[in-house]
mmCIF file of C-alpha atoms in Angstrom:
data_model
loop_
_atom_site.group_PDB
_atom_site.id
_atom_site.type_symbol
_atom_site.label_atom_id
_atom_site.label_comp_id
_atom_site.label_asym_id
_atom_site.label_seq_id
_atom_site.Cartn_x
_atom_site.Cartn_y
_atom_site.Cartn_z
ATOM 1 C CA LEU A 1 19.622 81.642 6.659
ATOM 2 C CA CYS A 2 20.460 78.495 8.523
ATOM 3 C CA SER A 3 20.898 77.701 12.143
ATOM 4 C CA ARG A 4 23.102 74.881 13.305
ATOM 5 C CA ARG A 5 23.061 73.408 16.765
ATOM 6 C CA ARG A 6 24.365 70.355 18.517
ATOM 7 C CA ILE A 7 21.840 68.039 20.077
ATOM 8 C CA ARG A 8 23.131 64.909 21.813
ATOM 9 C CA GLY A 9 26.454 65.050 19.975
ATOM 10 C CA GLN A 10 24.944 65.343 16.468
ATOM 11 C CA GLU A 11 24.699 68.432 14.300
ATOM 12 C CA HIS A 12 21.226 69.521 13.304
ATOM 13 C CA TYR A 13 20.530 72.136 10.682
ATOM 14 C CA GLY A 14 17.732 74.606 10.626
ATOM 15 C CA LEU A 15 14.940 74.667 8.100
ATOM 16 C CA GLY A 16 16.608 77.261 5.849
ATOM 17 C CA ASP A 17 19.649 75.056 5.230
ATOM 18 C CA VAL A 18 17.470 72.055 4.398
ATOM 19 C CA ARG A 19 15.556 74.129 1.851
ATOM 20 C CA LEU A 20 18.788 75.353 0.274
ATOM 21 C CA HIS A 21 20.090 71.807 -0.155
ATOM 22 C CA ALA A 22 16.747 70.610 -1.475
ATOM 23 C CA VAL A 23 16.634 73.388 -4.087
ATOM 24 C CA GLN A 24 20.202 72.677 -5.210
ATOM 25 C CA LEU A 25 19.511 68.942 -5.399
ATOM 26 C CA PHE A 26 16.247 69.522 -7.266
ATOM 27 C CA LYS A 27 17.932 71.754 -9.856
ATOM 28 C CA TRP A 28 20.715 69.228 -10.397
ATOM 29 C CA ASN A 29 18.244 66.362 -10.790
ATOM 30 C CA ARG A 30 15.992 68.475 -13.020
ATOM 31 C CA VAL A 31 18.875 69.067 -15.467
ATOM 32 C CA GLU A 32 19.709 65.370 -15.585
ATOM 33 C CA TYR A 33 16.025 64.502 -15.794
ATOM 34 C CA ASN A 34 15.536 66.827 -18.783
ATOM 35 C CA LEU A 35 18.639 65.461 -20.513
ATOM 36 C CA LEU A 36 17.549 61.855 -20.016
ATOM 37 C CA ASN A 37 14.020 62.711 -21.065
ATOM 38 C CA ASP A 38 15.277 64.359 -24.281
ATOM 39 C CA ILE A 39 17.587 61.455 -25.135
ATOM 40 C CA LEU A 40 14.913 58.816 -24.583
ATOM 41 C CA ALA A 41 12.253 60.811 -26.417
ATOM 42 C CA SER A 42 14.493 61.331 -29.463
ATOM 43 C CA SER A 43 15.532 57.659 -29.556
ATOM 44 C CA ASN A 44 11.885 56.657 -29.228
ATOM 45 C CA GLN A 45 10.950 58.888 -32.164
ATOM 46 C CA ALA A 46 13.865 57.567 -34.241
ATOM 47 C CA LEU A 47 12.772 54.004 -33.523
ATOM 48 C CA LYS A 48 9.225 54.814 -34.596
ATOM 49 C CA ARG A 49 10.442 56.449 -37.828
ATOM 50 C CA ALA A 50 12.602 53.444 -38.673
ATOM 51 C CA ILE A 51 10.018 50.742 -37.957
ATOM 52 C CA TYR A 52 6.810 52.505 -39.062
ATOM 53 C CA PRO A 53 7.033 51.734 -42.824
ATOM 54 C CA LEU A 54 7.810 48.058 -42.218
ATOM 55 C CA SER A 55 5.097 47.695 -39.583
ATOM 56 C CA THR A 56 2.549 49.353 -41.857
ATOM 57 C CA TYR A 57 3.425 46.932 -44.652
ATOM 58 C CA LEU A 58 3.195 43.957 -42.283
ATOM 59 C CA VAL A 59 -0.165 45.038 -40.874
ATOM 60 C CA TYR A 60 -1.566 45.158 -44.423
ATOM 61 C CA ILE A 61 -0.290 41.622 -44.969
ATOM 62 C CA GLY A 62 -1.943 40.672 -41.669
ATOM 63 C CA ALA A 63 -5.236 42.186 -42.818
ATOM 64 C CA GLY A 64 -4.964 40.204 -46.044
ATOM 65 C CA LEU A 65 -4.331 37.050 -44.025
ATOM 66 C CA SER A 66 -7.419 37.790 -41.965
ATOM 67 C CA LEU A 67 -9.494 38.014 -45.124
ATOM 68 C CA ALA A 68 -7.883 34.837 -46.490
ATOM 69 C CA MET A 69 -8.664 33.013 -43.243
ATOM 70 C CA ALA A 70 -12.316 33.958 -43.497
ATOM 71 C CA LEU A 71 -12.489 32.892 -47.156
ATOM 72 C CA ILE A 72 -10.802 29.549 -46.432
ATOM 73 C CA VAL A 73 -13.268 28.795 -43.633
ATOM 74 C CA VAL A 74 -16.234 29.695 -45.851
ATOM 75 C CA LEU A 75 -14.812 27.582 -48.706
ATOM 76 C CA ASP A 76 -14.202 24.667 -46.341
ATOM 77 C CA ILE A 77 -17.788 24.839 -45.076
ATOM 78 C CA LEU A 78 -19.196 25.040 -48.591
ATOM 79 C CA LEU A 79 -17.084 22.108 -49.818
ATOM 80 C CA ARG A 80 -18.101 20.085 -46.789
ATOM 81 C CA LEU A 81 -21.820 20.813 -47.239
ATOM 82 C CA ILE A 82 -22.029 20.575 -51.038
ATOM 83 C CA PHE A 83 -19.485 17.867 -51.951
ATOM 84 C CA ASN A 84 -18.903 16.279 -48.515
ATOM 85 C CA ASP A 85 -15.174 16.837 -49.153
ATOM 86 C CA PRO A 86 -13.568 19.350 -46.746
ATOM 87 C CA ILE A 87 -10.156 20.880 -47.350
ATOM 88 C CA LEU A 88 -7.422 18.840 -45.653
ATOM 89 C CA GLY A 89 -5.286 20.672 -43.094
ATOM 90 C CA VAL A 90 -7.552 23.683 -42.653
ATOM 91 C CA ILE A 91 -7.054 23.727 -38.891
ATOM 92 C CA GLU A 92 -3.245 23.763 -39.214
ATOM 93 C CA LEU A 93 -3.390 26.353 -41.979
ATOM 94 C CA GLU A 94 -5.671 28.600 -39.932
ATOM 95 C CA THR A 95 -3.400 28.189 -36.890
ATOM 96 C CA PHE A 96 -0.297 29.184 -38.876
ATOM 97 C CA MET A 97 -2.088 32.120 -40.456
ATOM 98 C CA LEU A 98 -3.383 33.304 -37.076
ATOM 99 C CA ALA A 99 0.120 33.208 -35.583
ATOM 100 C CA ILE A 100 1.495 35.207 -38.514
ATOM 101 C CA LEU A 101 -1.404 37.662 -38.274
ATOM 102 C CA CYS A 102 -0.767 38.274 -34.569
ATOM 103 C CA PHE A 103 2.984 38.807 -34.905
ATOM 104 C CA PHE A 104 2.660 40.996 -38.003
ATOM 105 C CA SER A 105 0.295 43.347 -36.223
ATOM 106 C CA LEU A 106 2.225 43.709 -32.942
ATOM 107 C CA ALA A 107 4.680 46.404 -34.075
ATOM 108 C CA TYR A 108 1.962 48.513 -35.696
ATOM 109 C CA THR A 109 -0.208 48.269 -32.593
ATOM 110 C CA LYS A 110 2.733 49.314 -30.411
ATOM 111 C CA ILE A 111 3.541 52.301 -32.622
ATOM 112 C CA LYS A 112 -0.091 53.423 -32.531
ATOM 113 C CA GLU A 113 -0.087 52.713 -28.762
ATOM 114 C CA GLY A 114 -3.164 50.542 -29.154
ATOM 115 C CA HIS A 115 -2.175 48.018 -26.483
ATOM 116 C CA VAL A 116 -4.099 47.875 -23.254
ATOM 117 C CA SER A 117 -2.004 49.381 -20.489
ATOM 118 C CA VAL A 118 -2.422 49.539 -16.753
ATOM 119 C CA VAL A 119 -2.849 53.276 -16.250
ATOM 120 C CA ILE A 120 -3.766 52.881 -12.596
ATOM 121 C CA PHE A 121 -0.286 51.557 -11.803
ATOM 122 C CA VAL A 122 1.885 53.433 -14.314
ATOM 123 C CA GLY A 123 -0.097 56.677 -14.172
ATOM 124 C CA ARG A 124 1.232 57.446 -10.709
ATOM 125 C CA PHE A 125 4.810 57.702 -11.950
ATOM 126 C CA SER A 126 6.400 60.803 -13.423
ATOM 127 C CA GLN A 127 6.633 61.261 -17.195
ATOM 128 C CA GLY A 128 10.392 60.641 -17.139
ATOM 129 C CA PHE A 129 10.086 57.396 -15.205
ATOM 130 C CA ARG A 130 7.320 56.219 -17.535
ATOM 131 C CA LEU A 131 9.627 56.978 -20.465
ATOM 132 C CA VAL A 132 12.416 54.961 -18.836
ATOM 133 C CA LEU A 133 9.991 52.070 -18.249
ATOM 134 C CA SER A 134 8.882 52.278 -21.860
ATOM 135 C CA GLY A 135 12.491 52.060 -23.019
ATOM 136 C CA ILE A 136 13.133 49.071 -20.763
ATOM 137 C CA PHE A 137 10.036 47.315 -22.099
ATOM 138 C CA TYR A 138 11.085 48.064 -25.695
ATOM 139 C CA ILE A 139 14.481 46.492 -25.069
ATOM 140 C CA PHE A 140 12.917 43.507 -23.307
ATOM 141 C CA GLY A 141 10.447 43.067 -26.180
ATOM 142 C CA ILE A 142 13.226 43.167 -28.767
ATOM 143 C CA TYR A 143 15.153 40.558 -26.774
ATOM 144 C CA LEU A 144 12.107 38.332 -26.236
ATOM 145 C CA PHE A 145 10.968 38.342 -29.856
ATOM 146 C CA SER A 146 14.538 37.870 -31.098
ATOM 147 C CA VAL A 147 14.898 34.735 -28.972
ATOM 148 C CA LEU A 148 11.478 33.478 -30.080
ATOM 149 C CA SER A 149 12.319 34.072 -33.747
ATOM 150 C CA TRP A 150 15.707 32.405 -33.373
ATOM 151 C CA GLN A 151 14.167 29.317 -31.747
ATOM 152 C CA TYR A 152 11.435 29.210 -34.387
ATOM 153 C CA VAL A 153 14.053 29.233 -37.154
ATOM 154 C CA ILE A 154 15.928 26.390 -35.414
ATOM 155 C CA GLN A 155 12.746 24.322 -35.106
ATOM 156 C CA THR A 156 11.864 25.007 -38.736
ATOM 157 C CA LEU A 157 15.292 23.900 -39.952
ATOM 158 C CA GLU A 158 15.067 20.737 -37.842
ATOM 159 C CA ALA A 159 11.588 19.982 -39.216
ATOM 160 C CA VAL A 160 12.816 20.445 -42.790
ATOM 161 C CA GLU A 161 15.851 18.233 -42.107
ATOM 162 C CA VAL A 162 13.703 15.425 -40.731
ATOM 163 C CA GLY A 163 11.026 15.869 -43.387
ATOM 164 C CA GLU A 164 8.330 16.739 -40.875
ATOM 165 C CA ALA A 165 5.153 18.307 -42.191
ATOM 166 C CA SER A 166 1.673 18.946 -40.928
ATOM 167 C CA VAL A 167 -1.074 16.952 -42.637
#
């Protein structure tokens, strides 16, 4: 099956031996690949099942905020035109509501896989590697939004302590 010969002091194997090693290596990697794929797929599904109810609830709140934002703008315009008395702090209120709307809808959009992705780059990778990348990005996202939330809580507590308020 294999031929071995010495060329310039080094051993060289024939094509049959290379194929045998490649098949053995492929089978070993295929087993590990399937195991890793199954573990990541099941953890991904468990994560979706745990977060889906909360994200659905938050996206409904976000939709309500979107409607409230539109009504506040219309009311502000009407009060400005009719009574020449706009609502104070509408810009800050709209900014806060927009930030809440965006963050409340992120998890739902991720679960529904509604984000824009770069298929040209990621599409060239195998399904297992894409699953690993997805897991890495999930972990990075959890870390990033945890740090952002933590810093936001710190800033909020400092603003309350000092008595800071917008308009």
